[in-house]
Structures are given as structure tokens and as C-alpha cells.
């Protein structure tokens, strides 16, 4: 559980600084602000580069309004995750979350492969499995296999039982694909990713390095949100997979077993629903969900 703790001045008794409680210690508020600020700055600069580079390279696609816009701006999260992984391994001298960050970056690259070379063929896990039965290996199936291998890597470095590790792998894979399922309207996947990060921070206890990663990624998401919500760019499988995977990684490091099981049931149910119906249609039928979905769009 993330909790704000106020340390009082010995002179006047007023709050001198704030810290956020995490496992094995606490992180000072100024460290959170610096991490979030760095993520925001990276997001601002990277979004400018993305809009310029993607237009030149022709990395565009038609959105749901049939407008040609840059596809896969989520690529900006990949180098950010790699930098965070190096910082965790070198400065914090911890391996578990560093491996998770590397795996998250790898999942982003797998999404990039799908964005660049994928076709409008089979959709959903059932569609990819049916295509495989007919001897066709889709980019989506390659991405599923990549998600399994990377989730296994991220989960296997944690000192937990084999059963919990299996649950961790499944939770990472489901969270990865769930955010991908949401990426059909401007800002929807970012909001889903933000909710996943909030769950990781409030329903459990993040490790020290996880708190700063959480703040940095959230800052970058805020920087990217304006163009995403206005439909100027598309997150793509690149960003949806990277953020969904990272959300799953932070959840397995933060949450207790009972909360993980609850999320597995919820995410599993949402996947089953998505295989048989449309999440977008359900959102549009719900007044509350529709307002949340449309919030912030220009």
C-alpha cells in the first residue's frame, strides 16, 4: 500500500517533507516528483520526435474515424523502460524489477513488430489459434508466444512458489492483452494502463525502485495523453503491450496472492466477454463508462 507519511520539523512541529512508504523503506516526495518530472519531460520530447519521424517514415494508419495518423507512438516507452532497467540494476542493485522492465521493453518491441508487419487478418486468441491450425502463423500468435516467454522471464526471478509463479505469468499475460483490447478509441488504453498502475500502488506494497518506476511511467503517460486523447496519434500494440505488461509486472511485485486471484478472475472474465461480444459496444451502452471513456477527448 502506498501511504504518504509527513515528517515534522523538530523546531516548529510542522511538516518538513513527505515520504511514500514502500516495502523495505520509504521514498521521499521530492524523489517522486523528480521521477515523474523526468518521465514527463521524456514524453514531451519523444512525442515531438514521434510525430515528425513517423510522418516521414510513413508509419501511419487509419484510425476509427478513417483519418491517417501515426501508429505505434508507444515506441517511446521502450527506451524509457530500458533506461529504468539499467538504473535499477546499477543504482539500486536489484535484479527482479530490472528484469521485469527489460521484459516490458521486449513486449513493446513485439507489439512494434505487429504494428509494422501485422495484417487485418484473424483477431482475438481464438482467431490466431484457428489460423495456426490451418498452418498460418500470424503476427498476433508470435506476439502471444513472446508474451508468454517474457512473462515467464519476469516472474521466474521472484522467490515465490511454482504455483504463485504460474499465477504471476498468467496475470502479466492477461493484463498485457487487456490493455490491447482497450486500444480502440483515443486515450482508452492509457486510461486502462493508468488504472492498472493505480491498483498496483494502492492495493499492495510496491518495492522502493517500483515506486520511482511507477512515478516516471505515469509522468510519461501524462505527457502523451494530450495527443492521444485528441486522436492525433495511436498508441498501437507497441504501447498497449508495453504498458499492459509493465502494469502486470508491478502488480505481481506489489499485490498479495488473494488480490492477484481476484484480478485473474476479473481479467479472465473480461477476455471471455471480448471473445463473444464487443467491449466498445458495452462501454457505449453504459452511461458511466461512456463518460469516463470520453473524458478528456478534444
mmCIF file of C-alpha atoms in Angstrom:
data_model
loop_
_atom_site.group_PDB
_atom_site.id
_atom_site.type_symbol
_atom_site.label_atom_id
_atom_site.label_comp_id
_atom_site.label_asym_id
_atom_site.label_seq_id
_atom_site.Cartn_x
_atom_site.Cartn_y
_atom_site.Cartn_z
ATOM 1 C CA UNK A 1 0.000 0.000 0.000
ATOM 2 C CA UNK A 2 1.335 3.422 -0.933
ATOM 3 C CA UNK A 3 0.970 5.759 2.027
ATOM 4 C CA UNK A 4 2.034 9.381 2.465
ATOM 5 C CA UNK A 5 3.980 9.994 5.668
ATOM 6 C CA UNK A 6 4.702 13.501 6.961
ATOM 7 C CA UNK A 7 7.937 14.066 8.875
ATOM 8 C CA UNK A 8 7.666 17.023 11.255
ATOM 9 C CA UNK A 9 10.240 19.678 11.914
ATOM 10 C CA UNK A 10 11.900 19.485 15.337
ATOM 11 C CA UNK A 11 11.680 23.291 15.614
ATOM 12 C CA UNK A 12 8.036 24.133 14.819
ATOM 13 C CA UNK A 13 6.360 20.761 14.543
ATOM 14 C CA UNK A 14 5.121 21.468 11.002
ATOM 15 C CA UNK A 15 5.622 19.029 8.129
ATOM 16 C CA UNK A 16 9.195 19.298 6.815
ATOM 17 C CA UNK A 17 8.939 16.812 3.976
ATOM 18 C CA UNK A 18 6.813 13.932 2.831
ATOM 19 C CA UNK A 19 7.717 10.328 2.084
ATOM 20 C CA UNK A 20 5.864 7.460 0.455
ATOM 21 C CA UNK A 21 6.013 4.162 2.283
ATOM 22 C CA UNK A 22 7.110 1.166 0.217
ATOM 23 C CA UNK A 23 8.434 -2.275 1.008
ATOM 24 C CA UNK A 24 11.869 -2.135 2.688
ATOM 25 C CA UNK A 25 11.720 1.608 3.355
ATOM 26 C CA UNK A 26 10.296 4.860 2.142
ATOM 27 C CA UNK A 27 10.746 7.171 -0.829
ATOM 28 C CA UNK A 28 10.824 10.923 -0.276
ATOM 29 C CA UNK A 29 8.285 13.078 -2.077
ATOM 30 C CA UNK A 30 10.968 15.057 -3.926
ATOM 31 C CA UNK A 31 12.245 11.796 -5.411
ATOM 32 C CA UNK A 32 8.748 11.017 -6.656
ATOM 33 C CA UNK A 33 8.451 14.491 -8.189
ATOM 34 C CA UNK A 34 11.835 14.208 -9.907
ATOM 35 C CA UNK A 35 10.966 10.766 -11.312
ATOM 36 C CA UNK A 36 7.575 11.955 -12.558
ATOM 37 C CA UNK A 37 9.146 15.106 -13.999
ATOM 38 C CA UNK A 38 11.777 13.125 -15.855
ATOM 39 C CA UNK A 39 9.093 10.843 -17.294
ATOM 40 C CA UNK A 40 7.001 13.858 -18.330
ATOM 41 C CA UNK A 41 9.982 15.572 -19.977
ATOM 42 C CA UNK A 42 10.874 12.394 -21.848
ATOM 43 C CA UNK A 43 7.285 12.076 -23.015
ATOM 44 C CA UNK A 44 7.116 15.667 -24.284
ATOM 45 C CA UNK A 45 10.363 15.452 -26.248
ATOM 46 C CA UNK A 46 9.683 11.945 -27.537
ATOM 47 C CA UNK A 47 6.182 12.848 -28.741
ATOM 48 C CA UNK A 48 7.616 15.691 -30.845
ATOM 49 C CA UNK A 49 10.124 13.267 -32.365
ATOM 50 C CA UNK A 50 7.435 10.625 -32.931
ATOM 51 C CA UNK A 51 5.100 12.953 -34.823
ATOM 52 C CA UNK A 52 7.966 14.106 -37.064
ATOM 53 C CA UNK A 53 9.668 10.749 -37.637
ATOM 54 C CA UNK A 54 6.513 8.685 -38.127
ATOM 55 C CA UNK A 55 5.179 11.065 -40.776
ATOM 56 C CA UNK A 56 8.454 10.960 -42.675
ATOM 57 C CA UNK A 57 8.717 7.177 -42.486
ATOM 58 C CA UNK A 58 5.081 6.678 -43.377
ATOM 59 C CA UNK A 59 4.363 4.821 -40.123
ATOM 60 C CA UNK A 60 0.718 5.805 -40.163
ATOM 61 C CA UNK A 61 -2.619 4.035 -40.244
ATOM 62 C CA UNK A 62 -6.306 4.869 -40.418
ATOM 63 C CA UNK A 63 -7.981 5.348 -37.071
ATOM 64 C CA UNK A 64 -11.631 4.604 -36.287
ATOM 65 C CA UNK A 65 -12.582 7.909 -37.946
ATOM 66 C CA UNK A 66 -10.686 6.877 -41.106
ATOM 67 C CA UNK A 67 -8.020 9.542 -40.515
ATOM 68 C CA UNK A 68 -4.368 8.786 -41.274
ATOM 69 C CA UNK A 69 -2.332 9.343 -38.098
ATOM 70 C CA UNK A 70 0.962 7.995 -36.660
ATOM 71 C CA UNK A 71 0.582 4.407 -35.417
ATOM 72 C CA UNK A 72 2.653 2.983 -32.579
ATOM 73 C CA UNK A 73 3.812 6.077 -30.706
ATOM 74 C CA UNK A 74 4.068 3.743 -27.717
ATOM 75 C CA UNK A 75 7.558 3.015 -29.024
ATOM 76 C CA UNK A 76 8.695 5.955 -26.886
ATOM 77 C CA UNK A 77 8.143 3.810 -23.768
ATOM 78 C CA UNK A 78 10.698 1.189 -24.884
ATOM 79 C CA UNK A 79 13.879 3.284 -24.387
ATOM 80 C CA UNK A 80 12.372 4.708 -21.195
ATOM 81 C CA UNK A 81 11.907 1.190 -19.808
ATOM 82 C CA UNK A 82 15.444 0.254 -20.842
ATOM 83 C CA UNK A 83 16.885 3.301 -19.056
ATOM 84 C CA UNK A 84 14.889 2.454 -15.950
ATOM 85 C CA UNK A 85 16.098 -1.149 -16.069
ATOM 86 C CA UNK A 86 19.734 -0.003 -16.195
ATOM 87 C CA UNK A 87 19.144 2.468 -13.348
ATOM 88 C CA UNK A 88 17.526 -0.223 -11.170
ATOM 89 C CA UNK A 89 20.297 -2.736 -11.835
ATOM 90 C CA UNK A 90 23.190 -0.277 -11.334
ATOM 91 C CA UNK A 91 21.986 2.297 -8.803
ATOM 92 C CA UNK A 92 19.562 0.164 -6.791
ATOM 93 C CA UNK A 93 21.477 -3.082 -7.337
ATOM 94 C CA UNK A 94 18.302 -5.145 -7.593
ATOM 95 C CA UNK A 95 17.573 -7.682 -10.286
ATOM 96 C CA UNK A 96 13.918 -8.696 -10.044
ATOM 97 C CA UNK A 97 12.274 -5.473 -11.200
ATOM 98 C CA UNK A 98 15.120 -4.717 -13.618
ATOM 99 C CA UNK A 99 14.357 -7.976 -15.426
ATOM 100 C CA UNK A 100 10.672 -7.036 -15.429
ATOM 101 C CA UNK A 101 11.479 -3.683 -17.041
ATOM 102 C CA UNK A 102 13.616 -5.374 -19.700
ATOM 103 C CA UNK A 103 10.806 -7.814 -20.398
ATOM 104 C CA UNK A 104 8.328 -4.916 -20.656
ATOM 105 C CA UNK A 105 10.566 -3.238 -23.227
ATOM 106 C CA UNK A 106 10.764 -6.531 -25.105
ATOM 107 C CA UNK A 107 6.985 -6.776 -25.125
ATOM 108 C CA UNK A 108 6.827 -3.286 -26.584
ATOM 109 C CA UNK A 109 9.132 -4.377 -29.401
ATOM 110 C CA UNK A 110 6.911 -7.405 -30.024
ATOM 111 C CA UNK A 111 3.973 -5.015 -30.338
ATOM 112 C CA UNK A 112 6.017 -2.851 -32.710
ATOM 113 C CA UNK A 113 6.568 -5.897 -34.919
ATOM 114 C CA UNK A 114 2.804 -6.447 -35.027
ATOM 115 C CA UNK A 115 2.122 -2.768 -35.750
ATOM 116 C CA UNK A 116 4.581 -2.721 -38.641
ATOM 117 C CA UNK A 117 4.036 -6.136 -40.208
ATOM 118 C CA UNK A 118 0.644 -7.273 -38.945
ATOM 119 C CA UNK A 119 -2.363 -7.584 -41.247
ATOM 120 C CA UNK A 120 -6.106 -7.214 -40.860
ATOM 121 C CA UNK A 121 -6.410 -10.973 -40.529
ATOM 122 C CA UNK A 122 -7.584 -13.054 -37.554
ATOM 123 C CA UNK A 123 -8.444 -11.184 -34.365
ATOM 124 C CA UNK A 124 -8.506 -12.446 -30.813
ATOM 125 C CA UNK A 125 -6.814 -15.501 -29.345
ATOM 126 C CA UNK A 126 -9.370 -17.830 -30.929
ATOM 127 C CA UNK A 127 -8.704 -16.372 -34.373
ATOM 128 C CA UNK A 128 -4.946 -16.792 -34.036
ATOM 129 C CA UNK A 129 -5.317 -20.378 -32.816
ATOM 130 C CA UNK A 130 -7.643 -21.238 -35.725
ATOM 131 C CA UNK A 131 -5.162 -19.700 -38.164
ATOM 132 C CA UNK A 132 -2.364 -21.775 -36.638
ATOM 133 C CA UNK A 133 -4.446 -24.930 -37.068
ATOM 134 C CA UNK A 134 -4.583 -24.129 -40.780
ATOM 135 C CA UNK A 135 -0.806 -23.698 -40.914
ATOM 136 C CA UNK A 136 -0.786 -19.891 -40.781
ATOM 137 C CA UNK A 137 1.416 -18.252 -38.160
ATOM 138 C CA UNK A 138 0.062 -14.742 -37.578
ATOM 139 C CA UNK A 139 1.997 -11.850 -36.086
ATOM 140 C CA UNK A 140 -0.570 -11.948 -33.289
ATOM 141 C CA UNK A 141 0.372 -15.540 -32.448
ATOM 142 C CA UNK A 142 4.051 -14.589 -32.466
ATOM 143 C CA UNK A 143 3.161 -11.837 -30.011
ATOM 144 C CA UNK A 144 1.292 -14.299 -27.769
ATOM 145 C CA UNK A 145 4.340 -16.577 -27.656
ATOM 146 C CA UNK A 146 6.579 -13.585 -26.937
ATOM 147 C CA UNK A 147 4.264 -12.509 -24.110
ATOM 148 C CA UNK A 148 4.434 -15.977 -22.546
ATOM 149 C CA UNK A 149 8.235 -16.179 -22.737
ATOM 150 C CA UNK A 150 8.751 -12.650 -21.419
ATOM 151 C CA UNK A 151 6.152 -13.087 -18.645
ATOM 152 C CA UNK A 152 7.864 -16.332 -17.615
ATOM 153 C CA UNK A 153 11.182 -14.494 -17.510
ATOM 154 C CA UNK A 154 9.772 -11.640 -15.410
ATOM 155 C CA UNK A 155 8.017 -13.990 -12.982
ATOM 156 C CA UNK A 156 10.735 -16.630 -12.645
ATOM 157 C CA UNK A 157 13.254 -14.284 -10.986
ATOM 158 C CA UNK A 158 10.967 -13.777 -7.979
ATOM 159 C CA UNK A 159 11.466 -16.088 -4.960
ATOM 160 C CA UNK A 160 7.927 -17.494 -4.897
ATOM 161 C CA UNK A 161 6.336 -20.920 -5.155
ATOM 162 C CA UNK A 162 5.822 -22.581 -8.525
ATOM 163 C CA UNK A 163 2.057 -22.125 -8.203
ATOM 164 C CA UNK A 164 2.315 -18.419 -7.499
ATOM 165 C CA UNK A 165 4.792 -18.023 -10.336
ATOM 166 C CA UNK A 166 2.271 -19.607 -12.711
ATOM 167 C CA UNK A 167 -0.377 -17.170 -11.460
ATOM 168 C CA UNK A 168 2.058 -14.285 -11.977
ATOM 169 C CA UNK A 169 2.739 -15.347 -15.570
ATOM 170 C CA UNK A 170 -0.966 -15.549 -16.311
ATOM 171 C CA UNK A 171 -1.667 -12.178 -14.665
ATOM 172 C CA UNK A 172 1.030 -10.458 -16.738
ATOM 173 C CA UNK A 173 -0.257 -12.011 -19.966
ATOM 174 C CA UNK A 174 -3.879 -11.125 -19.240
ATOM 175 C CA UNK A 175 -3.058 -7.534 -18.273
ATOM 176 C CA UNK A 176 -0.977 -7.174 -21.438
ATOM 177 C CA UNK A 177 -3.765 -8.316 -23.721
ATOM 178 C CA UNK A 178 -6.479 -6.488 -21.770
ATOM 179 C CA UNK A 179 -4.874 -3.097 -22.418
ATOM 180 C CA UNK A 180 -4.500 -4.143 -26.044
ATOM 181 C CA UNK A 181 -8.245 -4.875 -26.208
ATOM 182 C CA UNK A 182 -8.960 -1.365 -24.940
ATOM 183 C CA UNK A 183 -6.862 0.349 -27.603
ATOM 184 C CA UNK A 184 -9.763 1.061 -29.968
ATOM 185 C CA UNK A 185 -10.564 4.666 -29.078
ATOM 186 C CA UNK A 186 -8.386 7.704 -28.231
ATOM 187 C CA UNK A 187 -6.999 7.581 -24.720
ATOM 188 C CA UNK A 188 -8.804 4.402 -23.683
ATOM 189 C CA UNK A 189 -5.691 2.239 -23.377
ATOM 190 C CA UNK A 190 -3.841 4.990 -21.498
ATOM 191 C CA UNK A 191 -6.692 5.235 -19.004
ATOM 192 C CA UNK A 192 -6.750 1.464 -18.586
ATOM 193 C CA UNK A 193 -2.990 1.423 -18.052
ATOM 194 C CA UNK A 194 -3.287 4.222 -15.510
ATOM 195 C CA UNK A 195 -5.930 2.261 -13.618
ATOM 196 C CA UNK A 196 -3.663 -0.785 -13.600
ATOM 197 C CA UNK A 197 -0.821 1.308 -12.169
ATOM 198 C CA UNK A 198 -3.151 2.722 -9.510
ATOM 199 C CA UNK A 199 -4.191 -0.798 -8.500
ATOM 200 C CA UNK A 200 -0.533 -1.804 -8.172
ATOM 201 C CA UNK A 201 0.167 1.238 -5.988
ATOM 202 C CA UNK A 202 -2.902 1.199 -3.743
ATOM 203 C CA UNK A 203 -3.874 -2.467 -3.347
ATOM 204 C CA UNK A 204 -0.415 -3.668 -2.367
ATOM 205 C CA UNK A 205 3.099 -2.538 -1.471
ATOM 206 C CA UNK A 206 5.449 -1.520 -4.247
ATOM 207 C CA UNK A 207 9.200 -2.063 -3.787
ATOM 208 C CA UNK A 208 11.317 1.056 -3.419
ATOM 209 C CA UNK A 209 12.518 1.052 -7.010
ATOM 210 C CA UNK A 210 8.987 0.221 -8.150
ATOM 211 C CA UNK A 211 7.638 3.467 -6.666
ATOM 212 C CA UNK A 212 10.020 5.568 -8.759
ATOM 213 C CA UNK A 213 9.339 3.493 -11.887
ATOM 214 C CA UNK A 214 5.623 3.968 -11.267
ATOM 215 C CA UNK A 215 6.013 7.756 -10.988
ATOM 216 C CA UNK A 216 8.264 8.023 -14.040
ATOM 217 C CA UNK A 217 5.957 5.995 -16.296
ATOM 218 C CA UNK A 218 2.908 7.879 -15.052
ATOM 219 C CA UNK A 219 4.615 11.180 -15.851
ATOM 220 C CA UNK A 220 5.380 9.999 -19.373
ATOM 221 C CA UNK A 221 1.789 8.866 -19.854
ATOM 222 C CA UNK A 222 0.523 12.289 -18.791
ATOM 223 C CA UNK A 223 2.790 13.933 -21.369
ATOM 224 C CA UNK A 224 1.487 11.655 -24.125
ATOM 225 C CA UNK A 225 -2.171 11.889 -23.101
ATOM 226 C CA UNK A 226 -2.996 15.172 -24.864
ATOM 227 C CA UNK A 227 -2.190 13.990 -28.375
ATOM 228 C CA UNK A 228 -3.649 10.547 -27.701
ATOM 229 C CA UNK A 229 -6.948 11.869 -26.353
ATOM 230 C CA UNK A 230 -7.310 14.259 -29.291
ATOM 231 C CA UNK A 231 -6.816 11.422 -31.747
ATOM 232 C CA UNK A 232 -3.617 12.831 -33.244
ATOM 233 C CA UNK A 233 -1.619 9.626 -32.656
ATOM 234 C CA UNK A 234 -2.317 5.980 -31.890
ATOM 235 C CA UNK A 235 -0.658 4.129 -29.026
ATOM 236 C CA UNK A 236 -0.694 0.933 -31.079
ATOM 237 C CA UNK A 237 0.133 -2.579 -29.948
ATOM 238 C CA UNK A 238 3.617 -1.225 -29.199
ATOM 239 C CA UNK A 239 2.452 0.961 -26.341
ATOM 240 C CA UNK A 240 -0.572 -1.055 -25.253
ATOM 241 C CA UNK A 241 1.518 -4.212 -24.885
ATOM 242 C CA UNK A 242 4.405 -2.435 -23.168
ATOM 243 C CA UNK A 243 2.188 -0.601 -20.652
ATOM 244 C CA UNK A 244 -0.081 -3.581 -20.034
ATOM 245 C CA UNK A 245 2.927 -5.834 -19.445
ATOM 246 C CA UNK A 246 4.533 -3.315 -17.099
ATOM 247 C CA UNK A 247 1.261 -2.951 -15.195
ATOM 248 C CA UNK A 248 1.220 -6.716 -14.725
ATOM 249 C CA UNK A 249 4.851 -6.720 -13.592
ATOM 250 C CA UNK A 250 4.202 -4.023 -10.977
ATOM 251 C CA UNK A 251 1.117 -5.914 -9.801
ATOM 252 C CA UNK A 252 2.984 -9.175 -9.216
ATOM 253 C CA UNK A 253 5.643 -7.287 -7.234
ATOM 254 C CA UNK A 254 3.082 -5.368 -5.202
ATOM 255 C CA UNK A 255 -0.052 -7.413 -4.622
ATOM 256 C CA UNK A 256 -0.831 -10.267 -2.288
ATOM 257 C CA UNK A 257 -1.992 -13.642 -3.545
ATOM 258 C CA UNK A 258 -5.675 -13.027 -2.803
ATOM 259 C CA UNK A 259 -5.723 -9.754 -4.769
ATOM 260 C CA UNK A 260 -3.894 -11.417 -7.657
ATOM 261 C CA UNK A 261 -6.517 -14.168 -7.770
ATOM 262 C CA UNK A 262 -9.268 -11.558 -7.820
ATOM 263 C CA UNK A 263 -7.621 -9.776 -10.750
ATOM 264 C CA UNK A 264 -7.146 -13.070 -12.586
ATOM 265 C CA UNK A 265 -10.862 -13.801 -12.286
ATOM 266 C CA UNK A 266 -11.814 -10.276 -13.400
ATOM 267 C CA UNK A 267 -9.375 -10.141 -16.322
ATOM 268 C CA UNK A 268 -10.300 -13.663 -17.384
ATOM 269 C CA UNK A 269 -13.988 -12.735 -17.417
ATOM 270 C CA UNK A 270 -13.291 -9.633 -19.495
ATOM 271 C CA UNK A 271 -11.359 -11.711 -22.016
ATOM 272 C CA UNK A 272 -14.171 -14.229 -22.310
ATOM 273 C CA UNK A 273 -16.628 -11.390 -22.856
ATOM 274 C CA UNK A 274 -14.390 -9.815 -25.506
ATOM 275 C CA UNK A 275 -14.236 -13.130 -27.407
ATOM 276 C CA UNK A 276 -18.029 -13.212 -27.663
ATOM 277 C CA UNK A 277 -19.020 -9.566 -27.761
ATOM 278 C CA UNK A 278 -17.664 -6.021 -28.086
ATOM 279 C CA UNK A 279 -16.157 -4.119 -25.177
ATOM 280 C CA UNK A 280 -16.668 -0.885 -27.109
ATOM 281 C CA UNK A 281 -20.384 -1.626 -27.527
ATOM 282 C CA UNK A 282 -20.700 -2.358 -23.813
ATOM 283 C CA UNK A 283 -18.941 0.903 -22.896
ATOM 284 C CA UNK A 284 -21.233 2.886 -25.178
ATOM 285 C CA UNK A 285 -24.323 1.333 -23.568
ATOM 286 C CA UNK A 286 -23.203 2.309 -20.064
ATOM 287 C CA UNK A 287 -23.692 5.973 -19.254
ATOM 288 C CA UNK A 288 -20.936 5.999 -16.594
ATOM 289 C CA UNK A 289 -18.399 4.070 -18.665
ATOM 290 C CA UNK A 290 -19.156 6.174 -21.731
ATOM 291 C CA UNK A 291 -18.496 9.394 -19.818
ATOM 292 C CA UNK A 292 -15.233 8.017 -18.434
ATOM 293 C CA UNK A 293 -14.247 6.839 -21.883
ATOM 294 C CA UNK A 294 -14.954 10.226 -23.498
ATOM 295 C CA UNK A 295 -13.381 12.253 -20.690
ATOM 296 C CA UNK A 296 -10.521 14.417 -21.941
ATOM 297 C CA UNK A 297 -11.115 13.985 -25.675
ATOM 298 C CA UNK A 298 -10.965 17.100 -27.812
#
